[in-house]
Coordinates of N, CA and C in Angstrom, one line a residue:
X1 N -22.7 -3.1 7.0 CA -23.0 -2.2 8.2 C -23.8 -3.0 9.3
X2 N -24.7 -3.8 8.8 CA -25.5 -4.7 9.8 C -24.6 -5.7 10.5
X3 N -23.7 -6.2 9.7 CA -22.8 -7.2 10.4 C -21.9 -6.5 11.4
X4 N -21.5 -5.3 11.1 CA -20.6 -4.6 12.1 C -21.4 -4.3 13.4
X5 N -22.7 -4.1 13.3 CA -23.5 -3.7 14.4 C -24.1 -4.9 15.2
X6 N -24.0 -6.1 14.5 CA -24.6 -7.3 15.1 C -23.8 -7.8 16.3
X7 N -24.4 -8.5 17.2 CA -23.6 -9.2 18.3 C -22.6 -10.2 17.6
X8 N -21.4 -10.3 18.1 CA -20.4 -11.1 17.5 C -20.8 -12.5 17.1
X9 N -21.5 -13.2 17.9 CA -21.8 -14.6 17.5 C -22.8 -14.6 16.4
X10 N -23.7 -13.7 16.4 CA -24.7 -13.6 15.3 C -24.0 -13.2 14.0
X11 N -23.1 -12.2 14.1 CA -22.3 -11.8 12.9 C -21.5 -12.9 12.4
X12 N -20.8 -13.7 13.2 CA -20.0 -14.8 12.8 C -20.9 -15.9 12.1
X13 N -22.0 -16.2 12.6 CA -22.9 -17.2 12.0 C -23.4 -16.7 10.7
X14 N -23.7 -15.4 10.6 CA -24.1 -14.8 9.3 C -23.1 -14.9 8.3
X15 N -21.8 -14.5 8.7 CA -20.7 -14.6 7.7 C -20.5 -16.0 7.3
X16 N -20.5 -17.0 8.2 CA -20.4 -18.4 7.8 C -21.4 -18.8 6.7
X17 N -22.6 -18.3 6.9 CA -23.7 -18.6 6.0 C -23.4 -18.0 4.7
X18 N -23.0 -16.7 4.7 CA -22.7 -16.0 3.4 C -21.6 -16.7 2.7
X19 N -20.5 -17.1 3.4 CA -19.4 -17.8 2.7 C -19.8 -19.1 2.1
X20 N -20.6 -19.9 2.9 CA -21.1 -21.2 2.4 C -22.0 -21.0 1.2
X21 N -22.8 -20.0 1.2 CA -23.8 -19.8 0.2 C -23.5 -19.0 -1.0
X22 N -22.5 -18.1 -0.9 CA -22.2 -17.3 -2.1 C -20.8 -17.0 -2.4
X23 N -19.8 -17.5 -1.6 CA -18.4 -17.2 -1.8 C -17.9 -17.9 -3.1
X24 N -18.3 -19.1 -3.4 CA -17.8 -19.8 -4.6 C -18.1 -19.0 -5.8
X25 N -19.3 -18.5 -5.9 CA -19.7 -17.7 -7.1 C -18.9 -16.4 -7.1
X26 N -18.8 -15.7 -6.0 CA -18.0 -14.4 -5.9 C -16.6 -14.7 -6.3
X27 N -16.0 -15.8 -5.8 CA -14.6 -16.2 -6.0 C -14.3 -16.3 -7.5
X28 N -15.3 -16.8 -8.3 CA -15.1 -17.0 -9.7 C -15.0 -15.7 -10.5
X29 N -15.7 -14.7 -10.0 CA -15.8 -13.4 -10.6 C -15.8 -12.3 -9.6
X30 N -14.7 -12.1 -8.8 CA -14.8 -11.2 -7.7 C -15.0 -9.7 -8.1
X31 N -15.9 -9.1 -7.3 CA -16.2 -7.7 -7.5 C -16.5 -7.1 -6.1
X32 N -15.9 -5.9 -5.8 CA -16.1 -5.4 -4.5 C -15.5 -6.2 -3.4
X33 N -16.1 -6.2 -2.2 CA -15.5 -6.9 -1.1 C -16.5 -7.9 -0.6
X34 N -16.0 -9.0 0.0 CA -16.9 -10.1 0.5 C -16.5 -10.3 2.0
X35 N -17.5 -10.3 2.9 CA -17.1 -10.6 4.3 C -16.7 -12.0 4.5
X36 N -15.5 -12.2 5.1 CA -14.9 -13.6 5.3 C -14.8 -14.1 6.7
X37 N -14.7 -13.2 7.6 CA -14.6 -13.6 9.0 C -15.0 -12.4 10.0
X38 N -15.3 -12.8 11.2 CA -15.7 -11.8 12.2 C -14.7 -12.0 13.3
X39 N -13.9 -10.9 13.6 CA -12.9 -11.0 14.7 C -13.5 -10.6 16.0
X40 N -12.8 -11.1 17.1 CA -13.2 -10.6 18.4 C -12.8 -9.1 18.4
X41 N -13.6 -8.3 19.1 CA -13.4 -6.9 19.2 C -12.0 -6.6 19.7
X42 N -11.6 -7.4 20.7 CA -10.2 -7.1 21.3 C -9.1 -7.4 20.3
X43 N -9.3 -8.4 19.4 CA -8.3 -8.7 18.4 C -8.2 -7.5 17.4
X44 N -9.4 -7.0 17.0 CA -9.4 -5.9 16.1 C -8.8 -4.7 16.7
X45 N -9.0 -4.4 18.0 CA -8.5 -3.3 18.6 C -6.9 -3.4 18.7
X46 N -6.4 -4.6 18.8 CA -4.9 -4.8 18.9 C -4.2 -4.2 17.7
X47 N -4.9 -4.2 16.5 CA -4.3 -3.8 15.3 C -4.9 -2.4 14.8
X48 N -5.6 -1.8 15.7 CA -6.2 -0.5 15.4 C -7.5 -0.5 14.7
X49 N -8.2 -1.7 14.6 CA -9.4 -1.8 13.9 C -10.6 -1.4 14.8
X50 N -11.6 -0.7 14.2 CA -12.7 -0.2 15.0 C -13.9 -1.2 14.8
X51 N -13.9 -2.1 13.8 CA -15.0 -3.0 13.6 C -14.7 -4.4 13.9
X52 N -15.5 -5.3 13.4 CA -15.3 -6.7 13.7 C -15.3 -7.6 12.4
X53 N -15.7 -7.1 11.3 CA -15.8 -7.9 10.1 C -14.6 -7.7 9.2
X54 N -14.0 -8.8 8.9 CA -12.8 -8.8 8.0 C -13.3 -9.2 6.6
X55 N -13.0 -8.3 5.7 CA -13.5 -8.5 4.3 C -12.3 -9.0 3.4
X56 N -12.6 -9.6 2.3 CA -11.6 -9.9 1.3 C -12.0 -9.1 0.1
X57 N -11.0 -8.4 -0.4 CA -11.3 -7.6 -1.6 C -11.1 -8.4 -2.9
X58 N -11.7 -7.9 -4.0 CA -11.6 -8.5 -5.3 C -10.1 -8.5 -5.7
X59 N -9.4 -7.5 -5.4 CA -7.9 -7.4 -5.7 C -7.2 -8.6 -5.0
X60 N -7.5 -8.7 -3.7 CA -6.8 -9.8 -2.9 C -7.2 -11.2 -3.5
X61 N -8.5 -11.3 -3.8 CA -9.0 -12.6 -4.3 C -8.3 -13.0 -5.6
X62 N -8.1 -12.0 -6.5 CA -7.4 -12.2 -7.7 C -5.9 -12.6 -7.4
X63 N -5.3 -12.0 -6.5 CA -3.9 -12.3 -6.1 C -3.9 -13.7 -5.5
X64 N -4.9 -14.1 -4.7 CA -5.0 -15.4 -4.1 C -5.1 -16.5 -5.2
X65 N -5.9 -16.2 -6.2 CA -6.1 -17.2 -7.3 C -4.8 -17.4 -8.0
X66 N -4.0 -16.4 -8.2 CA -2.7 -16.6 -8.9 C -1.6 -17.2 -8.0
X67 N -1.6 -16.8 -6.7 CA -0.5 -17.4 -5.8 C -0.9 -18.7 -5.2
X68 N -2.2 -18.9 -5.0 CA -2.7 -20.1 -4.3 C -3.9 -20.7 -5.1
X69 N -3.6 -21.2 -6.4 CA -4.7 -21.7 -7.2 C -5.3 -23.0 -6.6
X70 N -4.6 -23.6 -5.7 CA -5.1 -24.9 -5.1 C -6.2 -24.7 -4.1
X71 N -6.4 -23.5 -3.6 CA -7.4 -23.2 -2.6 C -8.8 -23.3 -3.2
X72 N -9.7 -23.9 -2.4 CA -11.1 -24.1 -2.8 C -12.0 -23.2 -1.9
X73 N -13.2 -23.1 -2.3 CA -14.2 -22.3 -1.4 C -14.2 -22.9 0.0
X74 N -14.1 -24.2 0.1 CA -14.1 -24.8 1.5 C -12.9 -24.3 2.3
X75 N -11.8 -24.1 1.7 CA -10.6 -23.6 2.4 C -10.9 -22.2 3.0
X76 N -11.6 -21.4 2.2 CA -12.0 -20.0 2.7 C -13.0 -20.1 3.8
X77 N -13.8 -21.2 3.8 CA -14.8 -21.4 4.9 C -14.0 -21.5 6.2
X78 N -12.8 -22.0 6.2 CA -12.0 -22.2 7.4 C -11.5 -20.9 8.1
X79 N -11.6 -19.8 7.4 CA -11.2 -18.5 7.9 C -11.8 -18.2 9.2
X80 N -13.1 -18.4 9.3 CA -13.8 -18.1 10.6 C -13.3 -19.0 11.7
X81 N -13.1 -20.3 11.4 CA -12.6 -21.2 12.4 C -11.2 -20.8 12.9
X82 N -10.4 -20.3 11.9 CA -9.0 -19.9 12.3 C -9.1 -18.7 13.3
X83 N -10.0 -17.7 13.0 CA -10.2 -16.5 13.8 C -10.7 -16.9 15.2
X84 N -11.6 -17.9 15.2 CA -12.2 -18.3 16.5 C -11.3 -19.2 17.3
X85 N -10.6 -20.1 16.7 CA -9.9 -21.2 17.5 C -8.4 -21.2 17.2
X86 N -7.9 -20.5 16.3 CA -6.5 -20.5 16.0 C -5.6 -19.8 16.9
X87 N -4.4 -20.0 16.8 CA -3.4 -19.2 17.5 C -3.2 -17.9 16.8
X88 N -3.0 -16.9 17.6 CA -2.8 -15.5 17.1 C -1.4 -15.0 17.2
X89 N -0.9 -14.4 16.2 CA 0.5 -13.9 16.2 C 0.4 -12.5 15.6
X90 N 0.9 -11.5 16.3 CA 0.9 -10.1 15.8 C 2.0 -10.0 14.7
X91 N 1.7 -9.2 13.7 CA 2.6 -9.0 12.6 C 2.7 -7.4 12.4
X92 N 3.5 -6.8 13.3 CA 3.6 -5.4 13.3 C 2.4 -4.8 14.0
X93 N 2.1 -3.5 13.7 CA 1.0 -2.8 14.4 C -0.3 -3.0 13.8
X94 N -0.4 -3.4 12.5 CA -1.7 -3.4 11.9 C -2.1 -4.7 11.3
X95 N -1.4 -5.8 11.6 CA -1.7 -7.1 11.1 C -1.7 -8.2 12.2
X96 N -2.6 -9.1 12.1 CA -2.7 -10.3 13.0 C -2.7 -11.5 12.1
X97 N -2.0 -12.5 12.5 CA -2.0 -13.8 11.8 C -2.7 -14.8 12.7
X98 N -3.7 -15.5 12.1 CA -4.4 -16.6 12.8 C -3.9 -17.9 12.2
X99 N -3.6 -18.8 13.0 CA -3.1 -20.1 12.5 C -4.0 -21.2 13.1
X100 N -4.7 -21.9 12.2 CA -5.5 -23.0 12.6 C -4.7 -24.3 12.3
X101 N -3.9 -24.7 13.4 CA -3.0 -25.8 13.2 C -3.6 -27.1 13.5
X102 N -4.1 -27.7 12.4 CA -4.8 -29.0 12.4 C -4.6 -29.6 11.1
X103 N -4.8 -30.9 10.9 CA -4.7 -31.4 9.5 C -5.6 -30.6 8.6
X104 N -4.9 -30.1 7.5 CA -5.7 -29.2 6.6 C -5.9 -27.9 7.1
X105 N -5.2 -27.4 8.1 CA -5.4 -26.1 8.7 C -4.9 -25.0 7.8
X106 N -5.3 -23.8 8.2 CA -5.0 -22.6 7.3 C -4.3 -21.5 8.2
X107 N -3.7 -20.6 7.4 CA -3.2 -19.4 8.0 C -4.0 -18.2 7.4
X108 N -4.4 -17.3 8.2 CA -5.2 -16.2 7.8 C -4.6 -14.9 8.3
X109 N -4.2 -14.0 7.4 CA -3.6 -12.7 7.8 C -4.7 -11.6 7.6
X110 N -4.9 -10.9 8.7 CA -5.9 -9.8 8.7 C -5.2 -8.5 9.0
X111 N -5.5 -7.5 8.2 CA -4.9 -6.2 8.3 C -6.0 -5.1 8.6
X112 N -5.7 -4.2 9.4 CA -6.6 -3.0 9.6 C -6.1 -1.9 8.7
X113 N -7.0 -1.1 8.1 CA -6.7 0.0 7.3 C -6.0 1.1 8.2
X114 N -5.4 2.0 7.6 CA -4.7 3.1 8.4 C -5.6 3.8 9.3
X115 N -6.8 4.0 8.9 CA -7.8 4.7 9.8 C -8.5 3.8 10.7
X116 N -8.3 2.5 10.5 CA -9.0 1.5 11.4 C -10.4 1.2 11.1
X117 N -11.0 1.9 10.0 CA -12.4 1.8 9.7 C -12.7 0.4 9.1
X118 N -11.7 -0.2 8.5 CA -12.0 -1.5 7.8 C -10.9 -2.5 8.2
X119 N -11.3 -3.8 8.1 CA -10.4 -4.9 8.3 C -10.4 -5.7 7.0
X120 N -9.3 -6.2 6.6 CA -9.2 -7.0 5.4 C -8.4 -8.2 5.6
X121 N -8.8 -9.3 5.0 CA -8.0 -10.5 4.9 C -7.1 -10.3 3.7
X122 N -5.8 -10.3 4.0 CA -4.8 -10.0 3.0 C -4.2 -11.2 2.4
X123 N -4.3 -12.3 3.2 CA -3.8 -13.6 2.7 C -4.4 -14.8 3.4
X124 N -4.6 -15.9 2.7 CA -5.0 -17.1 3.3 C -4.3 -18.2 2.6
X125 N -3.7 -19.1 3.3 CA -3.1 -20.3 2.7 C -3.2 -21.5 3.6
X126 N -3.0 -22.6 3.0 CA -3.1 -23.9 3.8 C -1.7 -24.2 4.4
X127 N -1.8 -24.8 5.6 CA -0.5 -25.3 6.2 C -0.2 -26.6 5.4
X128 N 1.1 -26.9 5.3 CA 1.5 -28.1 4.6 C 1.1 -29.3 5.4
X129 N 0.9 -30.4 4.8 CA 0.6 -31.7 5.4 C 1.9 -32.4 5.8
X130 N 3.0 -31.9 5.3 CA 4.4 -32.4 5.7 C 4.8 -31.7 7.0
X131 N 5.1 -32.6 8.0 CA 5.3 -32.1 9.3 C 6.5 -31.1 9.4
X132 N 7.6 -31.4 8.6 CA 8.8 -30.6 8.6 C 8.5 -29.2 8.0
X133 N 7.8 -29.2 6.9 CA 7.4 -28.0 6.2 C 6.5 -27.1 7.1
X134 N 5.5 -27.8 7.8 CA 4.6 -27.1 8.7 C 5.4 -26.5 9.8
X135 N 6.3 -27.2 10.4 CA 7.1 -26.7 11.5 C 7.9 -25.5 11.1
X136 N 8.5 -25.6 9.9 CA 9.3 -24.4 9.4 C 8.4 -23.2 9.2
X137 N 7.2 -23.4 8.6 CA 6.3 -22.3 8.5 C 5.9 -21.7 9.8
X138 N 5.7 -22.5 10.8 CA 5.3 -22.0 12.1 C 6.4 -21.2 12.8
X139 N 7.6 -21.7 12.6 CA 8.8 -21.0 13.2 C 8.9 -19.6 12.5
X140 N 8.7 -19.6 11.3 CA 8.7 -18.3 10.5 C 7.7 -17.3 11.0
X141 N 6.4 -17.8 11.2 CA 5.3 -17.0 11.7 C 5.6 -16.5 13.1
X142 N 6.1 -17.3 13.9 CA 6.4 -17.0 15.3 C 7.5 -15.9 15.4
X143 N 8.4 -16.0 14.5 CA 9.6 -15.1 14.6 C 9.2 -13.7 14.1
X144 N 8.0 -13.5 13.5 CA 7.6 -12.2 13.0 C 6.8 -11.4 14.1
X145 N 6.6 -12.0 15.2 CA 5.9 -11.4 16.3 C 6.6 -10.1 16.7

């Protein structure tokens, strides 16, 4: 609640600190939700979100561990960078994809709940280091707009 009410820059700095300080432990034994990124209010509004904090649920974290076991806590730290500096692609009415296209960049997909009361990171994955594979992934993301 405090993060939702905080000024965006302060909320983002707080989430960065939380992710650096406690995400690795939470990731090993996820329970409840963990704040992973702070969206611009206008981005949240585009997908019907009323808040600014994107959470990752324990259920999503368990899915991530089975589908993307290569991801480290440091990869999840890039979520805020992707939201702040990445390219944004709409995915229907309730999802936004953020792409931090840099060496070792990530793709972060955020979804608003039906009521818009909460935002969730539903997927995070690394872009390939292979230029052809990365270009193919980018084409696929851009075509979903």
